[in-house]
Short mmCIF file of C-alpha atoms in Angstrom, two decimals:
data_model
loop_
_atom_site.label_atom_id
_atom_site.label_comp_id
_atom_site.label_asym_id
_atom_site.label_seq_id
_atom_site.Cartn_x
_atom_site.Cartn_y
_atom_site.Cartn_z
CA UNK A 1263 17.95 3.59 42.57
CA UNK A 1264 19.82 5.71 45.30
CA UNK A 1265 23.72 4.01 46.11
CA UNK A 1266 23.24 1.41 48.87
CA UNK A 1267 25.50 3.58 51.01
CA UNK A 1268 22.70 5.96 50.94
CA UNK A 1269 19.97 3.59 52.03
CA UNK A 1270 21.71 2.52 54.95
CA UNK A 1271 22.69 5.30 57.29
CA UNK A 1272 21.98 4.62 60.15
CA UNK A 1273 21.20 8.28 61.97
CA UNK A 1274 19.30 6.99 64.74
CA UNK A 1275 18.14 9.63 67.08
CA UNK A 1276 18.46 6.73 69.57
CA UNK A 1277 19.19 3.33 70.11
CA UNK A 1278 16.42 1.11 70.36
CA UNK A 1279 16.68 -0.79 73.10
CA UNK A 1280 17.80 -4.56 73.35
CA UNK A 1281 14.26 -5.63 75.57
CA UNK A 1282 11.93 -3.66 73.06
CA UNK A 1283 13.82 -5.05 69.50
CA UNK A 1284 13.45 -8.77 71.51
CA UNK A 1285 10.04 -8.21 72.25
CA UNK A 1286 9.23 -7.23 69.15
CA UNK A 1287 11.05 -10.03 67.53
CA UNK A 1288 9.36 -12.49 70.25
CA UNK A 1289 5.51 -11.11 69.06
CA UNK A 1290 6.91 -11.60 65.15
CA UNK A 1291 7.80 -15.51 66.24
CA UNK A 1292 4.63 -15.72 68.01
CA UNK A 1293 2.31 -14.57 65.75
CA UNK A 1294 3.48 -14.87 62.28
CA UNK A 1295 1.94 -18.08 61.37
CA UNK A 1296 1.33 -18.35 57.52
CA UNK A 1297 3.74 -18.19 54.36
CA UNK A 1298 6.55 -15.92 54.05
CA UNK A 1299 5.11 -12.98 52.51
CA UNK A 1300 2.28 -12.91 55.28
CA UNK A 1301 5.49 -12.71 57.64
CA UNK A 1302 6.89 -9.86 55.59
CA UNK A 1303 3.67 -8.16 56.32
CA UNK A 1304 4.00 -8.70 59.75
CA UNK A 1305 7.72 -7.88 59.60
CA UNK A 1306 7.23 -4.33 57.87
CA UNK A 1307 3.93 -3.33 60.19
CA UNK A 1308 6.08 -3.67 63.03
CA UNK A 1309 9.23 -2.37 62.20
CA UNK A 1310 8.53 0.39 59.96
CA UNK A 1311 5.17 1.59 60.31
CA UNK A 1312 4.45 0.92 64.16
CA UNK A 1313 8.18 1.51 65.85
CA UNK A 1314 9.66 3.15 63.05
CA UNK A 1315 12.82 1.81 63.84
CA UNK A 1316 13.58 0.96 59.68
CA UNK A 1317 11.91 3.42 56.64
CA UNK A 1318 10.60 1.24 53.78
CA UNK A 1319 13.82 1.42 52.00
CA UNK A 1320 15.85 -0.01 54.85
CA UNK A 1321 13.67 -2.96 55.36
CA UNK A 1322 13.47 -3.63 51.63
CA UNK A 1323 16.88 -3.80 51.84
CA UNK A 1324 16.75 -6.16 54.80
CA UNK A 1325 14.63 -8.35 52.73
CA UNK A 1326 16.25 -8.35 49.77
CA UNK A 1327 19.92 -9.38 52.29
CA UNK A 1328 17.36 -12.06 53.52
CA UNK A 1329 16.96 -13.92 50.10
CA UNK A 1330 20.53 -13.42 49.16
CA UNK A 1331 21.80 -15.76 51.97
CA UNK A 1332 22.42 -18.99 52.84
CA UNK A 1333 19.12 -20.37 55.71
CA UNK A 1334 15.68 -19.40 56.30
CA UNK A 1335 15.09 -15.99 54.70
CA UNK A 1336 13.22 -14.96 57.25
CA UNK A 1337 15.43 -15.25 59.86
CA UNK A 1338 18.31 -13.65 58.04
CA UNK A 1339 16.44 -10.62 57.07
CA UNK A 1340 15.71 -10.45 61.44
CA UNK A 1341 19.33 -10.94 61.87
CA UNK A 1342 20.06 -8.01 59.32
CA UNK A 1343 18.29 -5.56 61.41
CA UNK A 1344 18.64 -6.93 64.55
CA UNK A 1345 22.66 -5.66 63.52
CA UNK A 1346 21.82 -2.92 61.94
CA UNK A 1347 19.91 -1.62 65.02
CA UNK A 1348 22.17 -2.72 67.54
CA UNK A 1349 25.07 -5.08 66.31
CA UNK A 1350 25.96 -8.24 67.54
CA UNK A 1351 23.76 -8.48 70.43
CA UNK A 1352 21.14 -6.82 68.29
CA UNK A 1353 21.37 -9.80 65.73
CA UNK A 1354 21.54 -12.97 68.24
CA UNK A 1355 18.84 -11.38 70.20
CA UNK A 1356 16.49 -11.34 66.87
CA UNK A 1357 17.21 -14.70 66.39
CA UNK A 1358 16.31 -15.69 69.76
CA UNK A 1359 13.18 -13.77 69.69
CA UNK A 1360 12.18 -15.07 66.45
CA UNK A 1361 12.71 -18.49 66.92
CA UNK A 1362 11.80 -19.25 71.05
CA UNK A 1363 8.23 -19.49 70.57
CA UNK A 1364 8.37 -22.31 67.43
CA UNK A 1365 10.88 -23.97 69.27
CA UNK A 1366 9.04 -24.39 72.04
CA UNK A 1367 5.65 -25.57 70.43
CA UNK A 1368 8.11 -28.09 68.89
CA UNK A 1369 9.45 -29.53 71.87
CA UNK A 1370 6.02 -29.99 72.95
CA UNK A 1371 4.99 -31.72 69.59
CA UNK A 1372 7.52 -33.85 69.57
CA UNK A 1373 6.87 -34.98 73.16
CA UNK A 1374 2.93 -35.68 72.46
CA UNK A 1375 4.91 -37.48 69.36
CA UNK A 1376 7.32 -39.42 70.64
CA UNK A 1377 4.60 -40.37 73.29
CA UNK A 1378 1.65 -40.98 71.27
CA UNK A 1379 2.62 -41.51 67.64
CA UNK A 1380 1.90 -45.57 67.89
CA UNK A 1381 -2.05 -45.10 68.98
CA UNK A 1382 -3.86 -45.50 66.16
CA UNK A 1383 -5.23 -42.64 65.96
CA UNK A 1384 -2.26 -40.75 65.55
CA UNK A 1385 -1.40 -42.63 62.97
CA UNK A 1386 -4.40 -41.72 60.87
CA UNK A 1387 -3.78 -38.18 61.78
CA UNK A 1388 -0.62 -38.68 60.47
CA UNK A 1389 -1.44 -39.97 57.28
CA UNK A 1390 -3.49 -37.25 56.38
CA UNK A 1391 -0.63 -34.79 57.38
CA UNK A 1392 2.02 -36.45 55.10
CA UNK A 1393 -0.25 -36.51 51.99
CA UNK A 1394 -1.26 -32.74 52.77
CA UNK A 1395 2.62 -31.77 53.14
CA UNK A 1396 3.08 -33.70 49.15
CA UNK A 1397 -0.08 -31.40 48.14
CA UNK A 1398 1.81 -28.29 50.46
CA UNK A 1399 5.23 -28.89 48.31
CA UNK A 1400 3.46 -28.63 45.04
CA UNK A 1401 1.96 -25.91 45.85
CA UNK A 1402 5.04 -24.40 46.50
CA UNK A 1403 6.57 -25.55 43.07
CA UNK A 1404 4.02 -24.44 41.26
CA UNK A 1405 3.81 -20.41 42.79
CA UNK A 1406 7.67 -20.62 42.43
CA UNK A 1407 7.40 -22.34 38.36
CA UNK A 1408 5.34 -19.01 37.72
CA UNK A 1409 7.80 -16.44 39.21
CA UNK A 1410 11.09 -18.44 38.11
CA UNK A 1411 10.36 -19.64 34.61
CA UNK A 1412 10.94 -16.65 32.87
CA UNK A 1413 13.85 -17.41 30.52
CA UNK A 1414 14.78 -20.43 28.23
CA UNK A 1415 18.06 -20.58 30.59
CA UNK A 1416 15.79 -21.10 34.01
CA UNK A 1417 13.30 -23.49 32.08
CA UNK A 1418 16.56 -25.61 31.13
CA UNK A 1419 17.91 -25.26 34.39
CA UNK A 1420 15.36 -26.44 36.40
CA UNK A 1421 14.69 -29.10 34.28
CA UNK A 1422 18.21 -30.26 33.90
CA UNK A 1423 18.75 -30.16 37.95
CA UNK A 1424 14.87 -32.09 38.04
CA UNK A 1425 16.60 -35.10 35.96
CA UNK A 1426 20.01 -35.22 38.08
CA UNK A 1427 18.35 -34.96 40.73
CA UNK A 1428 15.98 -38.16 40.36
CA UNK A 1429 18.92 -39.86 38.96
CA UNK A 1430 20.43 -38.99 42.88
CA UNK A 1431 23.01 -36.47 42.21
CA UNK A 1432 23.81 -35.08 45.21
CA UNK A 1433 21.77 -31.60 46.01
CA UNK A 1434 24.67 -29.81 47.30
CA UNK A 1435 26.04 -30.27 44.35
CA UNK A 1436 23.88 -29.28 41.87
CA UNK A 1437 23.40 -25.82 43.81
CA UNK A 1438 27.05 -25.58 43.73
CA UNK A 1439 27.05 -26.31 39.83
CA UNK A 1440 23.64 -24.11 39.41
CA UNK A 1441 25.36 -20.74 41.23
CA UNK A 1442 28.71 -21.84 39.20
CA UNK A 1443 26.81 -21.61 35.48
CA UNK A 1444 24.88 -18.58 37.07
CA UNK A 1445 28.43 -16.49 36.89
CA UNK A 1446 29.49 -17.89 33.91
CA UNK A 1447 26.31 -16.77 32.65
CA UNK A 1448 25.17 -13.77 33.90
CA UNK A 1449 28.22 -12.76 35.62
CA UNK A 1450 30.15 -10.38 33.02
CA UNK A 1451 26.90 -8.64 31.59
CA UNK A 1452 26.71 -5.16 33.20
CA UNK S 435 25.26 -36.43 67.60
CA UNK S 436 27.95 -34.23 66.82
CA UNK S 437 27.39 -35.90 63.30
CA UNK S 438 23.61 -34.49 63.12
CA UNK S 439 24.39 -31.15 64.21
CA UNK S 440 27.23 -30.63 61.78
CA UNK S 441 24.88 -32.25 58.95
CA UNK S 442 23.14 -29.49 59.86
CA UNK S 443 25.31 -26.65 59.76
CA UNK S 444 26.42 -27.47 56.21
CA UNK S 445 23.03 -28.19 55.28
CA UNK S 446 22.56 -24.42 56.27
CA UNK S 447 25.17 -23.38 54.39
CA UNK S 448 23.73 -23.93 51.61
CA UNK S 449 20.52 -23.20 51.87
CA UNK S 450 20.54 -20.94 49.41
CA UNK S 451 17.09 -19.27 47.53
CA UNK S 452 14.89 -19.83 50.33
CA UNK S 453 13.76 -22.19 53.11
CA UNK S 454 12.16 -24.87 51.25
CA UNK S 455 15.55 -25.44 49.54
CA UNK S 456 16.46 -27.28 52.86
CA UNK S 457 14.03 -30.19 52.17
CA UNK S 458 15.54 -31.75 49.33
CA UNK S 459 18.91 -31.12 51.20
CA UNK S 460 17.82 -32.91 54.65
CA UNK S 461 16.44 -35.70 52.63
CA UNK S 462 19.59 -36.87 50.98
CA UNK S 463 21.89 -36.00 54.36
CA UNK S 464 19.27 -36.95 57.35
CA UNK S 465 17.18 -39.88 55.28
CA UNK S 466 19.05 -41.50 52.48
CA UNK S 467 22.77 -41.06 53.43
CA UNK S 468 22.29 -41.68 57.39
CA UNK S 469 19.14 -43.05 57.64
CA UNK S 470 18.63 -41.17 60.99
CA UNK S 471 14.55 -40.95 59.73
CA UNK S 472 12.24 -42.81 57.64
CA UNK S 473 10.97 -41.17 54.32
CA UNK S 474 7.57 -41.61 56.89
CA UNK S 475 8.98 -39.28 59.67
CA UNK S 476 10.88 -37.14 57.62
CA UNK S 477 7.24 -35.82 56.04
CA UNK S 478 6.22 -36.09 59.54
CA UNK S 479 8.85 -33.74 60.29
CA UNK S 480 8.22 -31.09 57.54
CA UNK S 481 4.32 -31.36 58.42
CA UNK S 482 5.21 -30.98 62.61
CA UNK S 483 7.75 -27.35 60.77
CA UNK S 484 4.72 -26.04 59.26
CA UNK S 485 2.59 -25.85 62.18
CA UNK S 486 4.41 -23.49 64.03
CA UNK S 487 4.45 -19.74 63.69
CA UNK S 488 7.86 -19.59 62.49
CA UNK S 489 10.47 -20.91 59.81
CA UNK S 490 9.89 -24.07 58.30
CA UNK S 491 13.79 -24.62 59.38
CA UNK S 492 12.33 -25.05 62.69
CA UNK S 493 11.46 -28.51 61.65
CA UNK S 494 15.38 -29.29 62.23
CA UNK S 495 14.33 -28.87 65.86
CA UNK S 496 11.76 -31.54 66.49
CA UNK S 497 14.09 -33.79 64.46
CA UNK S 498 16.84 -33.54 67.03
CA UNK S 499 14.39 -34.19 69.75
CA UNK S 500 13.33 -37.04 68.01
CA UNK S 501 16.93 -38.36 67.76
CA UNK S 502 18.20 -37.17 71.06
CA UNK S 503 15.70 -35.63 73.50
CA UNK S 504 15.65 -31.96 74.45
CA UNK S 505 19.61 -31.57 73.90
CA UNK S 506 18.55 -32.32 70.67
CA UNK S 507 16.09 -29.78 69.98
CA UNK S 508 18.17 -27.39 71.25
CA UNK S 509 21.70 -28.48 69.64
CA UNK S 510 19.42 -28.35 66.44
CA UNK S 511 18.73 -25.11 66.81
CA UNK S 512 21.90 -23.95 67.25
CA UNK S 513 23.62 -25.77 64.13
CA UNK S 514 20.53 -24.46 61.81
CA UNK S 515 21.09 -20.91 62.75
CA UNK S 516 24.72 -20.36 63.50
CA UNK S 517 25.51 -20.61 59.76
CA UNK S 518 23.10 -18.07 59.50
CA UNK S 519 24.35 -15.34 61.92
CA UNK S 520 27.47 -15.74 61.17
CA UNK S 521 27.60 -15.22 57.29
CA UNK S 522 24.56 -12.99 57.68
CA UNK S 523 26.68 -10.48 60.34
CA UNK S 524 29.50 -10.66 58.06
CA UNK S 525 27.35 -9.50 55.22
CA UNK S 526 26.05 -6.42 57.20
CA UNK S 527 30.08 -5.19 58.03
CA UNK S 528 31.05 -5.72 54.65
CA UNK S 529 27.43 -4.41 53.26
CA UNK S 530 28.54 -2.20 50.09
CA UNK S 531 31.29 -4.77 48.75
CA UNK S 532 28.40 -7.53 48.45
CA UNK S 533 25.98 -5.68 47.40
CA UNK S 534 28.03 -3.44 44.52
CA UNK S 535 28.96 -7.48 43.23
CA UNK S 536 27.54 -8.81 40.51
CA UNK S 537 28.40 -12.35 41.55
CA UNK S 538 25.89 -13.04 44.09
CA UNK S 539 23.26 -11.50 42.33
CA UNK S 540 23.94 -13.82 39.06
CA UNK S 541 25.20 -17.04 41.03
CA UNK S 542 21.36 -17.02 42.30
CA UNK S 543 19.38 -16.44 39.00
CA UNK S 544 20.36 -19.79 38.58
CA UNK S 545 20.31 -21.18 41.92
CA UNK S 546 16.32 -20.55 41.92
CA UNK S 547 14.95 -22.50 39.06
CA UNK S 548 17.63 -25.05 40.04
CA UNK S 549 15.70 -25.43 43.41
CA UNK S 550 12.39 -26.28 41.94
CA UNK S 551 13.84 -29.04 40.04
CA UNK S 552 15.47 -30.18 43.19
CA UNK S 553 12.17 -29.67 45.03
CA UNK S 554 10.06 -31.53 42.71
CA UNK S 555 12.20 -34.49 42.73
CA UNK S 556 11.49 -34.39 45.94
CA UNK S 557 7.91 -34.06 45.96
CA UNK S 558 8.05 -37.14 43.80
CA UNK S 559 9.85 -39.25 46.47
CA UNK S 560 7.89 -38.09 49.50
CA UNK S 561 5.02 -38.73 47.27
CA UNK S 562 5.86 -42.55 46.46
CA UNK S 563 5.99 -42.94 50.62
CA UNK S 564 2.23 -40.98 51.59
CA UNK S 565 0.29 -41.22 48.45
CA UNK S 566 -0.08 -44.88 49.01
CA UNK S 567 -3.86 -45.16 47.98
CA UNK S 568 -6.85 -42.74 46.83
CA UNK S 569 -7.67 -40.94 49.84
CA UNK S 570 -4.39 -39.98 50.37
CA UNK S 571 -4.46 -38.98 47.03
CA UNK S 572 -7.14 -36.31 46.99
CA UNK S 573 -6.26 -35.20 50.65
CA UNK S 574 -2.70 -34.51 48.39
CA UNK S 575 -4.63 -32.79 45.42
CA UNK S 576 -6.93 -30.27 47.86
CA UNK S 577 -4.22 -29.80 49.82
CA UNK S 578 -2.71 -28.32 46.83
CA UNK S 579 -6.06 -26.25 45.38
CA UNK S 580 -6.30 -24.79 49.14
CA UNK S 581 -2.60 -24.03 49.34
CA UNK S 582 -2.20 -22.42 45.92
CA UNK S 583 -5.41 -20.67 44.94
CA UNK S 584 -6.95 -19.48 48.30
CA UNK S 585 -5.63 -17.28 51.24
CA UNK S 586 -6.22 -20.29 53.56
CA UNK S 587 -2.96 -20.80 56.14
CA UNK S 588 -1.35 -23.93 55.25
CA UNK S 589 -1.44 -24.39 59.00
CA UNK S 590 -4.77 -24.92 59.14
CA UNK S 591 -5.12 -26.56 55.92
CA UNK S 592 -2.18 -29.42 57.12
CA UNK S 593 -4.39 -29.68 61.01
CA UNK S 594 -7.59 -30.29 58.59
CA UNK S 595 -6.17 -32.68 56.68
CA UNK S 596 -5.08 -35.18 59.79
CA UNK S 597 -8.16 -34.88 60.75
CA UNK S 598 -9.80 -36.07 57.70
CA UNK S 599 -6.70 -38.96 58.22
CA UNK S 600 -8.85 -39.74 61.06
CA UNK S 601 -12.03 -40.01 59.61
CA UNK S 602 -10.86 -42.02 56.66
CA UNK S 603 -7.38 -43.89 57.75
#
């Protein structure tokens, strides 16, 4: 693999502009319904192949920033380029543009919800909702068992965390403690 | 308020290994510790995150409308992301030094499988409060199937299943 320094010059001919990288941003938050990698998709035909503002190397890179830091992946791999394009204003301006249109179908949920959820027919609605979300977290525990589980150290791990966790440790901690053994583990092999 | 949107923002901080990571995270903080939702409305909330086009973290939003109106929504928003920019802009300036380190890179290969333990204790919980009899049950267990072994959006797949609510609740 080339030296990151390599990947990342940025030897724009020139700069995108602020109103294009938000509209872009604003048709990724409109239109990127579905899991994450279905967003990447989205992500990568936009920004590399259709404006060509990133080459596949910068946006893996983007991607890979993304699920190295703390929040939604997602959004930090937007604010990474959104920078990398065009700084500070480039990064809140991704954000924005990512994140308007969801926030706006949300206020309007929660005001048919706040509104409606006592009718009874909302609550059924409901009902079948929270059982699909139990069947929608499994799901995601299971696709992320198969990709995670690949060592005797992860198996442990996870199960270890599992127990502490039902016996209410505190979450925070346990990541804390998890990232903690990770160094101690990992950290001096080169 | 000032108390949910800092929740929040260290919530955010360490969301760390993906979005889903915040669930177990907002259930101890938002549900157990201050009791600002029910175990009900707090799958309510991840169900209402889903639906949209964007992050599940989104879901943060509708809880501060819930709790405080538009301000809410908006303050949510705010607190959820900030962390976010911030550490996330810092990264890109000092972009060689972090990614040249070792410690990152090893402090997650642990953080991961630690998630899904944390995540399945929480599927276990939420599960206790909407799996209550049968038909909740196998709306649960398609749910899964559809989610996991087809291309179906779990949009979709979360609508359909209120609507079977309907027919059967």
């Amino acid at each position: 693999m080339r030296p990151v320094s390599d990947v990342l010059v940025n030897n724009r001919r020139s700069p995108v502009s602020l109103k294009r990288l938000f509209l872009v941003f604003l048709k990724i938050g409109t239109f990127a319904f579905g899991g994450v990698y279905s967003m990447l998709a989205f992500f990568e035909r936009e920004l590399v192949h259709r404006h060509k503002w990133l080459t596949e190397e910068e946006f893996s890179e983007a991607v890979a920033i993304g699920q190295l830091t703390p929040g939604a992946p997602i959004i930090n791999t937007g604010i990474f380029i959104g920078f990398y394009l065009r700084r500070i204003k480039g990064a809140l301006i991704t954000i924005v543009g990512q994140v308007l249109p969801s926030l706006v179908i949300v206020i309007l949920i929660g005001y048919l919800y706040v509104r409606y959820k006592e009718g009874e027919m909302a609550k059924a609605f409901l009902k079948g909702v929270g059982a699909a979300v139990v069947g929608l977290l499994l799901s995601v525990i299971f696709k992320l068992s198969k990709k995670i589980f690949k060592s005797p150290v992860t198996v442990i791990t996870g199960l270890m965390v599992f127990v502490l966790s039902i016996l209410k440790f505190n979450p925070i901690a346990l990541i804390v403690l998890s990232g903690l053994t990770g160094i101690l583990i990992y950290g001096r092999q080169r | 308020m000032f108390k949910f949107f800092w929740t929040l923002f260290y919530i955010n901080l360490f969301t760390i290994g993906g979005g889903y990571v915040m669930i177990p995270l907002l259930e101890k903080e938002i549900v157990e510790r201050y009791h600002w939702l029910t175990h009900q409305e707090f799958i309510e909330a991840i169900a209402i995150g889903q639906l949209t086009p964007g992050p599940l973290t989104i879901m943060n939003a509708f809880i501060g409308y819930k709790l405080f109106g538009i301000i809410g929504a908006l303050g949510a928003t705010v607190s959820t992301y900030l962390p976010s920019f911030i550490i996330v802009t810092l990264i890109s300036h000092y972009y060689n030094e972090f990614r040249s380190s070792r410690i990152v890179d090893s402090a997650i290969a642990l953080i991961k499988p630690a998630v899904i333990g944390l995540l399945l204790s929480t599927a276990i919980s939420l599960g206790k409060t909407s799996l209550l009899n049968t038909p909740a049950t196998i709306i649960a267990l398609l749910a899964f199937i559809l989610i996991t072994f087809t291309k179906i959006d779990p949009t979709f797949i979360i609508l359909g299943a209120g609507l079977v609510g309907m027919l059967f609740f």
